[in-house]
GROMACS .gro file of C-alpha atoms in nm:
model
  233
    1UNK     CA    1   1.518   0.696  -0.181
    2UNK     CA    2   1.642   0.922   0.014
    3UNK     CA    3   1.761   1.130  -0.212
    4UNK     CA    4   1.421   1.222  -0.389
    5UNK     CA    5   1.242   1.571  -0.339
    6UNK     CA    6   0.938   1.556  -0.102
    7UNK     CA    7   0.694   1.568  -0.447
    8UNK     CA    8   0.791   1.236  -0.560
    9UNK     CA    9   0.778   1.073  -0.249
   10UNK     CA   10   0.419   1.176  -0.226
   11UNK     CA   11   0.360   1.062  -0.577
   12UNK     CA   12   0.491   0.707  -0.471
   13UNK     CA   13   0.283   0.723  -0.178
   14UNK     CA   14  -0.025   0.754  -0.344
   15UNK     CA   15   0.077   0.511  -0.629
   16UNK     CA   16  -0.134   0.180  -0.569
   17UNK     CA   17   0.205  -0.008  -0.579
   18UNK     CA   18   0.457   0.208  -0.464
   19UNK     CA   19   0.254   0.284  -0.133
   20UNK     CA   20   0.272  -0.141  -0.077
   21UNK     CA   21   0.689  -0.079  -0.084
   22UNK     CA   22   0.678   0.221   0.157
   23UNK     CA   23   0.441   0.027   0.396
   24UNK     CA   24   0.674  -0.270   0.389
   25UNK     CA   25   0.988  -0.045   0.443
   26UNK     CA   26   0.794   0.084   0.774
   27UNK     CA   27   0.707  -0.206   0.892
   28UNK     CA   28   0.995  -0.378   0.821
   29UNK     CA   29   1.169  -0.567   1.143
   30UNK     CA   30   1.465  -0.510   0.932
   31UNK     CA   31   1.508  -0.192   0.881
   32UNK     CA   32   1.654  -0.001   1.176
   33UNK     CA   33   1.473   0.274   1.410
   34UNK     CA   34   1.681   0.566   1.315
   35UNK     CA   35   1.654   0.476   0.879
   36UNK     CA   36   1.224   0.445   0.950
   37UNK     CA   37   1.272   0.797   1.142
   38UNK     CA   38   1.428   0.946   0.883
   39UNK     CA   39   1.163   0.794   0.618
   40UNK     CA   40   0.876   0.914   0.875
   41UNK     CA   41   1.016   1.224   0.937
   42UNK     CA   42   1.005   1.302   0.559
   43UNK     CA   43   0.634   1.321   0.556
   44UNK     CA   44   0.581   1.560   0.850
   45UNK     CA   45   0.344   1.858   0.694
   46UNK     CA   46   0.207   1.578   0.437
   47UNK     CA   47   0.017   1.325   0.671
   48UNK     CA   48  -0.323   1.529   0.542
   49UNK     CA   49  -0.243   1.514   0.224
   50UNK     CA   50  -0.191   1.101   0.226
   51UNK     CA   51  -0.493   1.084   0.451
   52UNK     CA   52  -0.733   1.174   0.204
   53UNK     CA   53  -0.602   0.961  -0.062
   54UNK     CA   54  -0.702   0.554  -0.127
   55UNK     CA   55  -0.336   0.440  -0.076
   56UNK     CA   56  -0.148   0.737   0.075
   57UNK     CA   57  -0.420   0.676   0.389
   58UNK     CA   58  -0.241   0.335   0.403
   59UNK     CA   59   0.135   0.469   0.442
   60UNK     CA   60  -0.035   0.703   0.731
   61UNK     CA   61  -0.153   0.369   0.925
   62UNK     CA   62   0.200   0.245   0.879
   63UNK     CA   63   0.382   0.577   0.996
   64UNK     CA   64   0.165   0.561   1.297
   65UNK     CA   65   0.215   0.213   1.378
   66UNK     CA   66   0.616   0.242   1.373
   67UNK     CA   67   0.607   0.550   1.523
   68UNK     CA   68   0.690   0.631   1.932
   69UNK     CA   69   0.442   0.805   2.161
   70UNK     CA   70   0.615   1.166   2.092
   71UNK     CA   71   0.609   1.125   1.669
   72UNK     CA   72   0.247   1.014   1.697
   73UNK     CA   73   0.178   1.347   1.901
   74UNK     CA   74   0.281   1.529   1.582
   75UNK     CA   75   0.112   1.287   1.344
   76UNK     CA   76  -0.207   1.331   1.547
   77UNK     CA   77  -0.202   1.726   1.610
   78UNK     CA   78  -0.124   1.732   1.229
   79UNK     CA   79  -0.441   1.591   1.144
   80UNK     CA   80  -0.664   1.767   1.443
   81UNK     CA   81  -0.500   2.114   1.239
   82UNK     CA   82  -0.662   1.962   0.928
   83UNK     CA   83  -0.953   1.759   1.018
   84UNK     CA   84  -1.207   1.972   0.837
   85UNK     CA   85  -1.048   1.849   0.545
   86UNK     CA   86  -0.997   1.499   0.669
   87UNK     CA   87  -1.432   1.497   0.764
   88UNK     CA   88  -1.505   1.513   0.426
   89UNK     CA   89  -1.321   1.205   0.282
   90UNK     CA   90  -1.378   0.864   0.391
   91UNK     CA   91  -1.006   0.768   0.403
   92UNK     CA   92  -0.949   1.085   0.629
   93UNK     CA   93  -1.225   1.022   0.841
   94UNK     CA   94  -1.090   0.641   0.892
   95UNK     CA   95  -0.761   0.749   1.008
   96UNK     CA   96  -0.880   1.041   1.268
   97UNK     CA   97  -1.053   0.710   1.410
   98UNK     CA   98  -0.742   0.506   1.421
   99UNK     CA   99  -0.577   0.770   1.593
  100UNK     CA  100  -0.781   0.901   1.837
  101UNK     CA  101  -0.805   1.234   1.763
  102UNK     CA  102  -1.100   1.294   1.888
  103UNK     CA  103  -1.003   1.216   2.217
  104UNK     CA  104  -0.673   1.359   2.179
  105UNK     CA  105  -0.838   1.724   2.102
  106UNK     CA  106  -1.056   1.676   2.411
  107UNK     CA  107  -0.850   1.467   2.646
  108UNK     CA  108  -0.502   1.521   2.552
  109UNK     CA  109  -0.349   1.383   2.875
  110UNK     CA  110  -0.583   1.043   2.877
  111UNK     CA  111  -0.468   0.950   2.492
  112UNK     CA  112  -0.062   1.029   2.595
  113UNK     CA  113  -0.149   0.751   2.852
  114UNK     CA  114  -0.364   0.545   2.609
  115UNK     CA  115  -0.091   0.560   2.367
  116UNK     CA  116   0.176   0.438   2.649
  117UNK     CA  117  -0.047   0.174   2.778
  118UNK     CA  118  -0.059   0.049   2.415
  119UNK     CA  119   0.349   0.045   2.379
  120UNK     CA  120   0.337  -0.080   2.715
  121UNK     CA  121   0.133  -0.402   2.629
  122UNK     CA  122   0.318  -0.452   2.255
  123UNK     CA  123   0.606  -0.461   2.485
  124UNK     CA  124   0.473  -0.755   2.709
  125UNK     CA  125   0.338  -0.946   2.456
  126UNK     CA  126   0.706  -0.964   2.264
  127UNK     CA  127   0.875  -1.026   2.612
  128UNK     CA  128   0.646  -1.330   2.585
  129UNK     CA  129   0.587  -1.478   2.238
  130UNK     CA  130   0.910  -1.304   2.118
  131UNK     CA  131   1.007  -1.110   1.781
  132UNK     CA  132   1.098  -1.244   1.471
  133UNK     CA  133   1.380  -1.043   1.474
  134UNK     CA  134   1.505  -0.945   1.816
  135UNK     CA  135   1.811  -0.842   1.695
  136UNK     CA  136   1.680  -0.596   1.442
  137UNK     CA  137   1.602  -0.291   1.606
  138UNK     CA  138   1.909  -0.323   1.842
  139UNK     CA  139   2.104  -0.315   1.497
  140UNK     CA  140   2.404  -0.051   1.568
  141UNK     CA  141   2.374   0.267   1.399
  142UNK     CA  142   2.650   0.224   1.135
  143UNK     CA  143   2.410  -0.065   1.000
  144UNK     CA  144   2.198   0.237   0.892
  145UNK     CA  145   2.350   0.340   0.599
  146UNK     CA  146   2.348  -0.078   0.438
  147UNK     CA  147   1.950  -0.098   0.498
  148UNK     CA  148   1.907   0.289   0.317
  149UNK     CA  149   2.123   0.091  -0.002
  150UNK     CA  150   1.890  -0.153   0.010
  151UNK     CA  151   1.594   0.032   0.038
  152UNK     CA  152   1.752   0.244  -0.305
  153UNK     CA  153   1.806  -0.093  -0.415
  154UNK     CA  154   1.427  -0.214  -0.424
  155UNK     CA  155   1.359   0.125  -0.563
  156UNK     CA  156   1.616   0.161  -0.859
  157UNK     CA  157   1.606  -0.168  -0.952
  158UNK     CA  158   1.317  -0.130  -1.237
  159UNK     CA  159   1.269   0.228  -1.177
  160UNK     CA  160   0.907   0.124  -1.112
  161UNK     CA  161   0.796   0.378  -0.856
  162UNK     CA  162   0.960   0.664  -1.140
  163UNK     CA  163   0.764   0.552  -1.380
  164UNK     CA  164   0.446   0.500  -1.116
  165UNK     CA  165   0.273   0.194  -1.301
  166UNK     CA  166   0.586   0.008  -1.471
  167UNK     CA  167   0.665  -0.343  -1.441
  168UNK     CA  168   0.723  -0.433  -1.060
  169UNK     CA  169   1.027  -0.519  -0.947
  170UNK     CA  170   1.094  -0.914  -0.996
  171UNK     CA  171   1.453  -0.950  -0.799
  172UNK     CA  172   1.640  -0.809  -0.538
  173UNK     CA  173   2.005  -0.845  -0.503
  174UNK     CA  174   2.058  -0.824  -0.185
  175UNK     CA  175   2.106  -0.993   0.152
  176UNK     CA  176   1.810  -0.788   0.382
  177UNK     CA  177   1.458  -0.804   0.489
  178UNK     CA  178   1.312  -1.103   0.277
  179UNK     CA  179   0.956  -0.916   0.335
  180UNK     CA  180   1.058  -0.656   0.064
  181UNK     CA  181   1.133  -0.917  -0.141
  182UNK     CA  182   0.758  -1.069  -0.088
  183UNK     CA  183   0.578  -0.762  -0.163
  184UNK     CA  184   0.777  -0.755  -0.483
  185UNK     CA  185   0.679  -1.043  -0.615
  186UNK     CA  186   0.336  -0.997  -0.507
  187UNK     CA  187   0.302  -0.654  -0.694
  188UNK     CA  188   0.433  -0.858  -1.012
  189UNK     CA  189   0.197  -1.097  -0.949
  190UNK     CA  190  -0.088  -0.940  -0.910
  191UNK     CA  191   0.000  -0.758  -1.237
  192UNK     CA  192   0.018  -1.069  -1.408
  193UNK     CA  193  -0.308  -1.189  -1.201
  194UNK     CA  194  -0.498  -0.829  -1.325
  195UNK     CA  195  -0.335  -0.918  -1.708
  196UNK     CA  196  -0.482  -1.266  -1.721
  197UNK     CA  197  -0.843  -1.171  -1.561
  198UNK     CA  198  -0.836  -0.926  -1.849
  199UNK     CA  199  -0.733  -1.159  -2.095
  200UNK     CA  200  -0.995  -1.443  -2.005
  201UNK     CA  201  -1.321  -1.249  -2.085
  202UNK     CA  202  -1.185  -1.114  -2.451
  203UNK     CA  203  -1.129  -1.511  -2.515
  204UNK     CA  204  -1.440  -1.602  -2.426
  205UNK     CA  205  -1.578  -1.315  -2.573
  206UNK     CA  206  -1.426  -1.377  -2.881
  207UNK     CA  207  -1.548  -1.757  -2.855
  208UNK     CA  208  -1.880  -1.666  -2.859
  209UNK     CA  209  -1.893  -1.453  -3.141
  210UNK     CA  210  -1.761  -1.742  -3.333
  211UNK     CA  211  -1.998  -1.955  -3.232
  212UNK     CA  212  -2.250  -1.684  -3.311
  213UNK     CA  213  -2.108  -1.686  -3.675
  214UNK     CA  214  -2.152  -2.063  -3.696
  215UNK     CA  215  -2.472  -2.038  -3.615
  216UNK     CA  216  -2.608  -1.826  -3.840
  217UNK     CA  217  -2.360  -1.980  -4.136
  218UNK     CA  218  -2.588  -2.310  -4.076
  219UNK     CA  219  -2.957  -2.123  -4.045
  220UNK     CA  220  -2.841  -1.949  -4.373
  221UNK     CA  221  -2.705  -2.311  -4.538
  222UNK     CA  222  -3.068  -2.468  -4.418
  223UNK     CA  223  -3.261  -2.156  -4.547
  224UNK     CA  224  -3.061  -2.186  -4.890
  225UNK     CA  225  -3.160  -2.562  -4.912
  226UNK     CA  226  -3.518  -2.543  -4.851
  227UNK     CA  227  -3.495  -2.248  -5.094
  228UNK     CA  228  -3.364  -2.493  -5.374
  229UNK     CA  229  -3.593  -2.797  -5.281
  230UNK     CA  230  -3.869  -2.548  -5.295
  231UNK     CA  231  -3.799  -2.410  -5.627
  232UNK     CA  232  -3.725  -2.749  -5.763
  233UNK     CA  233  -4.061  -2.872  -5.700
   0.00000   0.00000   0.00000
Protein backbone atom coordinates (compact mmCIF):
# COMPACT_ATOMS: atom_id res chain seq x y z
CA UNK A 1 0.00 0.00 0.00
CA UNK A 2 2.32 2.03 0.95
CA UNK A 3 4.38 1.75 -1.62
CA UNK A 4 1.95 3.08 -4.44
CA UNK A 5 2.34 6.66 -6.07
CA UNK A 6 -0.22 9.24 -4.78
CA UNK A 7 -2.33 8.65 -8.41
CA UNK A 8 -3.34 5.26 -7.59
CA UNK A 9 -4.22 5.80 -4.24
CA UNK A 10 -6.69 8.34 -5.45
CA UNK A 11 -7.90 5.97 -8.06
CA UNK A 12 -8.68 3.40 -5.20
CA UNK A 13 -10.25 6.03 -3.32
CA UNK A 14 -12.73 6.83 -5.68
CA UNK A 15 -13.28 3.13 -6.72
CA UNK A 16 -16.82 2.10 -5.24
CA UNK A 17 -14.97 -0.88 -3.58
CA UNK A 18 -11.66 0.07 -2.93
CA UNK A 19 -12.84 3.31 -1.00
CA UNK A 20 -14.96 0.51 1.47
CA UNK A 21 -11.12 -1.06 2.21
CA UNK A 22 -9.52 2.39 2.86
CA UNK A 23 -12.49 3.39 5.15
CA UNK A 24 -12.12 0.15 7.07
CA UNK A 25 -8.25 0.55 7.31
CA UNK A 26 -9.09 4.11 9.03
CA UNK A 27 -11.35 3.09 11.14
CA UNK A 28 -9.87 0.15 12.07
CA UNK A 29 -9.32 -0.32 16.13
CA UNK A 30 -6.58 -2.43 14.85
CA UNK A 31 -4.53 -0.65 13.06
CA UNK A 32 -2.18 1.57 15.08
CA UNK A 33 -2.15 5.60 15.34
CA UNK A 34 1.15 6.18 13.73
CA UNK A 35 0.30 3.38 10.36
CA UNK A 36 -3.47 5.56 9.99
CA UNK A 37 -1.11 8.84 10.14
CA UNK A 38 0.92 7.79 7.66
CA UNK A 39 -2.21 6.57 5.41
CA UNK A 40 -3.89 10.13 6.30
CA UNK A 41 -1.03 11.99 5.77
CA UNK A 42 -0.82 10.60 2.17
CA UNK A 43 -3.84 12.47 1.09
CA UNK A 44 -2.91 15.96 2.35
CA UNK A 45 -3.35 18.37 -0.95
CA UNK A 46 -6.10 15.67 -2.21
CA UNK A 47 -8.98 16.02 0.44
CA UNK A 48 -10.79 18.39 -2.48
CA UNK A 49 -10.29 16.23 -4.90
CA UNK A 50 -12.08 13.07 -2.86
CA UNK A 51 -14.65 15.56 -1.66
CA UNK A 52 -16.26 16.03 -4.79
CA UNK A 53 -16.39 12.51 -5.73
CA UNK A 54 -19.44 9.76 -4.68
CA UNK A 55 -16.96 7.50 -2.77
CA UNK A 56 -13.72 9.50 -2.36
CA UNK A 57 -16.25 12.01 -0.13
CA UNK A 58 -16.57 8.82 2.03
CA UNK A 59 -12.67 8.20 2.73
CA UNK A 60 -12.75 12.18 3.66
CA UNK A 61 -15.48 11.40 6.54
CA UNK A 62 -13.18 8.61 7.63
CA UNK A 63 -9.83 10.71 7.59
CA UNK A 64 -11.65 13.21 9.65
CA UNK A 65 -13.07 10.94 12.06
CA UNK A 66 -9.54 9.22 12.93
CA UNK A 67 -7.91 12.24 12.76
CA UNK A 68 -6.65 14.56 16.09
CA UNK A 69 -7.72 18.18 16.59
CA UNK A 70 -4.35 19.55 14.81
CA UNK A 71 -4.75 17.05 11.38
CA UNK A 72 -8.39 18.13 11.19
CA UNK A 73 -7.12 21.88 11.21
CA UNK A 74 -5.37 21.01 7.93
CA UNK A 75 -8.17 18.84 6.58
CA UNK A 76 -10.55 21.73 7.28
CA UNK A 77 -8.36 24.83 6.01
CA UNK A 78 -7.80 22.49 2.95
CA UNK A 79 -11.25 22.56 2.05
CA UNK A 80 -12.09 26.42 3.20
CA UNK A 81 -8.90 27.03 0.30
CA UNK A 82 -11.18 25.08 -2.07
CA UNK A 83 -14.70 25.50 -1.14
CA UNK A 84 -15.75 27.24 -4.30
CA UNK A 85 -15.17 24.09 -5.81
CA UNK A 86 -16.58 22.02 -3.02
CA UNK A 87 -20.22 24.56 -3.34
CA UNK A 88 -20.86 23.24 -6.48
CA UNK A 89 -21.01 19.44 -5.80
CA UNK A 90 -23.30 17.87 -3.46
CA UNK A 91 -20.68 15.49 -1.95
CA UNK A 92 -18.42 18.66 -1.34
CA UNK A 93 -21.02 20.63 0.03
CA UNK A 94 -21.91 17.57 2.57
CA UNK A 95 -18.52 17.39 3.91
CA UNK A 96 -17.88 21.39 4.47
CA UNK A 97 -21.06 20.61 6.75
CA UNK A 98 -19.55 17.76 8.59
CA UNK A 99 -16.68 19.75 9.27
CA UNK A 100 -17.61 22.92 10.20
CA UNK A 101 -16.04 25.00 8.00
CA UNK A 102 -18.16 27.48 8.01
CA UNK A 103 -17.66 28.20 11.42
CA UNK A 104 -14.13 27.46 11.30
CA UNK A 105 -13.57 30.41 8.54
CA UNK A 106 -15.57 32.72 10.82
CA UNK A 107 -14.89 31.51 14.31
CA UNK A 108 -11.70 29.75 14.17
CA UNK A 109 -11.04 29.75 17.95
CA UNK A 110 -14.84 28.47 18.91
CA UNK A 111 -14.50 25.24 16.37
CA UNK A 112 -10.62 24.42 17.94
CA UNK A 113 -12.77 24.22 21.17
CA UNK A 114 -15.77 22.50 19.49
CA UNK A 115 -13.47 20.05 18.07
CA UNK A 116 -11.79 19.40 21.72
CA UNK A 117 -15.04 19.26 23.45
CA UNK A 118 -15.94 16.54 20.91
CA UNK A 119 -12.53 14.39 21.68
CA UNK A 120 -13.20 15.33 25.08
CA UNK A 121 -16.68 13.57 25.30
CA UNK A 122 -15.51 10.37 22.83
CA UNK A 123 -13.06 10.15 25.58
CA UNK A 124 -15.69 9.88 28.48
CA UNK A 125 -17.93 7.83 26.85
CA UNK A 126 -15.00 4.96 26.26
CA UNK A 127 -13.79 5.56 29.95
CA UNK A 128 -17.37 4.34 30.52
CA UNK A 129 -18.77 1.75 28.09
CA UNK A 130 -15.16 0.82 27.11
CA UNK A 131 -13.40 -0.04 23.61
CA UNK A 132 -13.46 -3.04 21.83
CA UNK A 133 -9.99 -2.94 21.67
CA UNK A 134 -8.31 -1.03 24.45
CA UNK A 135 -5.22 -2.39 23.75
CA UNK A 136 -5.08 -1.36 20.14
CA UNK A 137 -4.04 2.02 19.93
CA UNK A 138 -1.55 1.59 22.88
CA UNK A 139 0.03 -1.09 20.42
CA UNK A 140 4.00 -0.27 20.59
CA UNK A 141 5.40 1.24 17.62
CA UNK A 142 7.41 -1.76 16.30
CA UNK A 143 3.79 -3.38 15.85
CA UNK A 144 3.60 -0.81 12.99
CA UNK A 145 5.34 -2.34 10.43
CA UNK A 146 3.02 -6.14 10.98
CA UNK A 147 -0.42 -4.08 10.53
CA UNK A 148 1.24 -2.10 7.11
CA UNK A 149 1.89 -6.19 5.87
CA UNK A 150 -1.38 -6.76 6.48
CA UNK A 151 -2.87 -3.91 5.10
CA UNK A 152 -0.51 -4.96 1.63
CA UNK A 153 -1.90 -8.17 2.38
CA UNK A 154 -5.74 -7.29 1.86
CA UNK A 155 -4.54 -5.30 -1.05
CA UNK A 156 -2.27 -7.82 -3.06
CA UNK A 157 -4.15 -10.59 -2.37
CA UNK A 158 -6.48 -10.45 -5.71
CA UNK A 159 -4.94 -7.38 -6.97
CA UNK A 160 -8.52 -6.06 -6.88
CA UNK A 161 -8.01 -2.40 -6.16
CA UNK A 162 -5.18 -2.65 -9.46
CA UNK A 163 -7.50 -3.77 -11.49
CA UNK A 164 -10.38 -1.24 -9.84
CA UNK A 165 -13.54 -3.57 -10.47
CA UNK A 166 -11.96 -7.26 -10.24
CA UNK A 167 -13.18 -9.96 -8.17
CA UNK A 168 -13.06 -8.86 -4.36
CA UNK A 169 -10.93 -10.31 -2.22
CA UNK A 170 -12.50 -13.68 -0.65
CA UNK A 171 -9.61 -14.59 2.12
CA UNK A 172 -7.19 -13.10 4.18
CA UNK A 173 -4.30 -14.89 5.59
CA UNK A 174 -3.64 -13.32 8.34
CA UNK A 175 -4.04 -12.97 12.10
CA UNK A 176 -5.35 -8.91 12.35
CA UNK A 177 -8.37 -6.80 12.41
CA UNK A 178 -11.27 -9.34 11.60
CA UNK A 179 -13.25 -6.04 10.30
CA UNK A 180 -11.08 -6.10 7.08
CA UNK A 181 -11.92 -9.38 6.72
CA UNK A 182 -15.88 -8.41 6.90
CA UNK A 183 -15.76 -5.78 4.38
CA UNK A 184 -14.15 -8.36 2.15
CA UNK A 185 -16.57 -10.62 2.09
CA UNK A 186 -19.18 -8.11 1.91
CA UNK A 187 -17.67 -6.50 -1.35
CA UNK A 188 -17.77 -10.25 -2.77
CA UNK A 189 -21.02 -10.49 -1.76
CA UNK A 190 -22.57 -7.82 -2.89
CA UNK A 191 -20.95 -8.68 -6.27
CA UNK A 192 -22.53 -11.86 -6.25
CA UNK A 193 -25.86 -10.08 -4.79
CA UNK A 194 -25.55 -7.29 -8.00
CA UNK A 195 -24.78 -10.71 -10.41
CA UNK A 196 -27.89 -12.54 -9.31
CA UNK A 197 -30.37 -9.32 -9.33
CA UNK A 198 -29.09 -9.14 -12.88
CA UNK A 199 -29.55 -12.56 -13.64
CA UNK A 200 -33.26 -12.86 -12.25
CA UNK A 201 -34.99 -10.37 -14.68
CA UNK A 202 -33.23 -11.98 -18.04
CA UNK A 203 -34.92 -15.39 -16.62
CA UNK A 204 -37.99 -14.10 -16.26
CA UNK A 205 -37.66 -12.19 -19.19
CA UNK A 206 -36.82 -14.97 -21.12
CA UNK A 207 -39.88 -16.94 -19.48
CA UNK A 208 -42.19 -14.76 -20.80
CA UNK A 209 -41.23 -14.67 -24.21
CA UNK A 210 -41.74 -18.35 -24.16
CA UNK A 211 -44.86 -18.20 -22.95
CA UNK A 212 -45.55 -15.52 -25.52
CA UNK A 213 -44.47 -18.12 -28.23
CA UNK A 214 -46.88 -20.69 -26.80
CA UNK A 215 -49.42 -18.57 -27.06
CA UNK A 216 -49.49 -17.61 -30.29
CA UNK A 217 -48.33 -21.43 -31.46
CA UNK A 218 -52.01 -22.37 -30.03
CA UNK A 219 -54.09 -19.14 -31.59
CA UNK A 220 -52.28 -20.19 -34.87
CA UNK A 221 -53.14 -24.26 -34.26
CA UNK A 222 -57.01 -23.02 -33.47
CA UNK A 223 -56.99 -20.58 -36.49
CA UNK A 224 -55.58 -23.55 -38.75
CA UNK A 225 -58.44 -25.85 -37.47
CA UNK A 226 -61.34 -23.70 -37.97
CA UNK A 227 -59.63 -23.01 -41.33
CA UNK A 228 -59.94 -26.83 -42.24
CA UNK A 229 -63.47 -27.41 -40.66
CA UNK A 230 -64.46 -24.42 -42.64
CA UNK A 231 -63.23 -25.53 -45.91
CA UNK A 232 -64.48 -28.99 -45.33
CA UNK A 233 -67.95 -27.94 -45.10
Amino acid sequence: YFGQDAERLLSWCKDASGSRIIEAIISSPHVPKRTKNRVLQGYVGRFVDLAVDKYGSHVVDSCWAAAGIEFKEKIVGELVRGEARLQDSPFGRTVLRNCGAEQYKRRADEWRQRERNIEKRKRVFKDIVGSDAPAASRRPAKDAAKSADEIDVLFGATQQLAALGATAPTKIETAGDKSLQAVADALAGTKRKKAKAKAEPEAVQAGATEQAKAKRSKKEKDAARKDRRAFAR
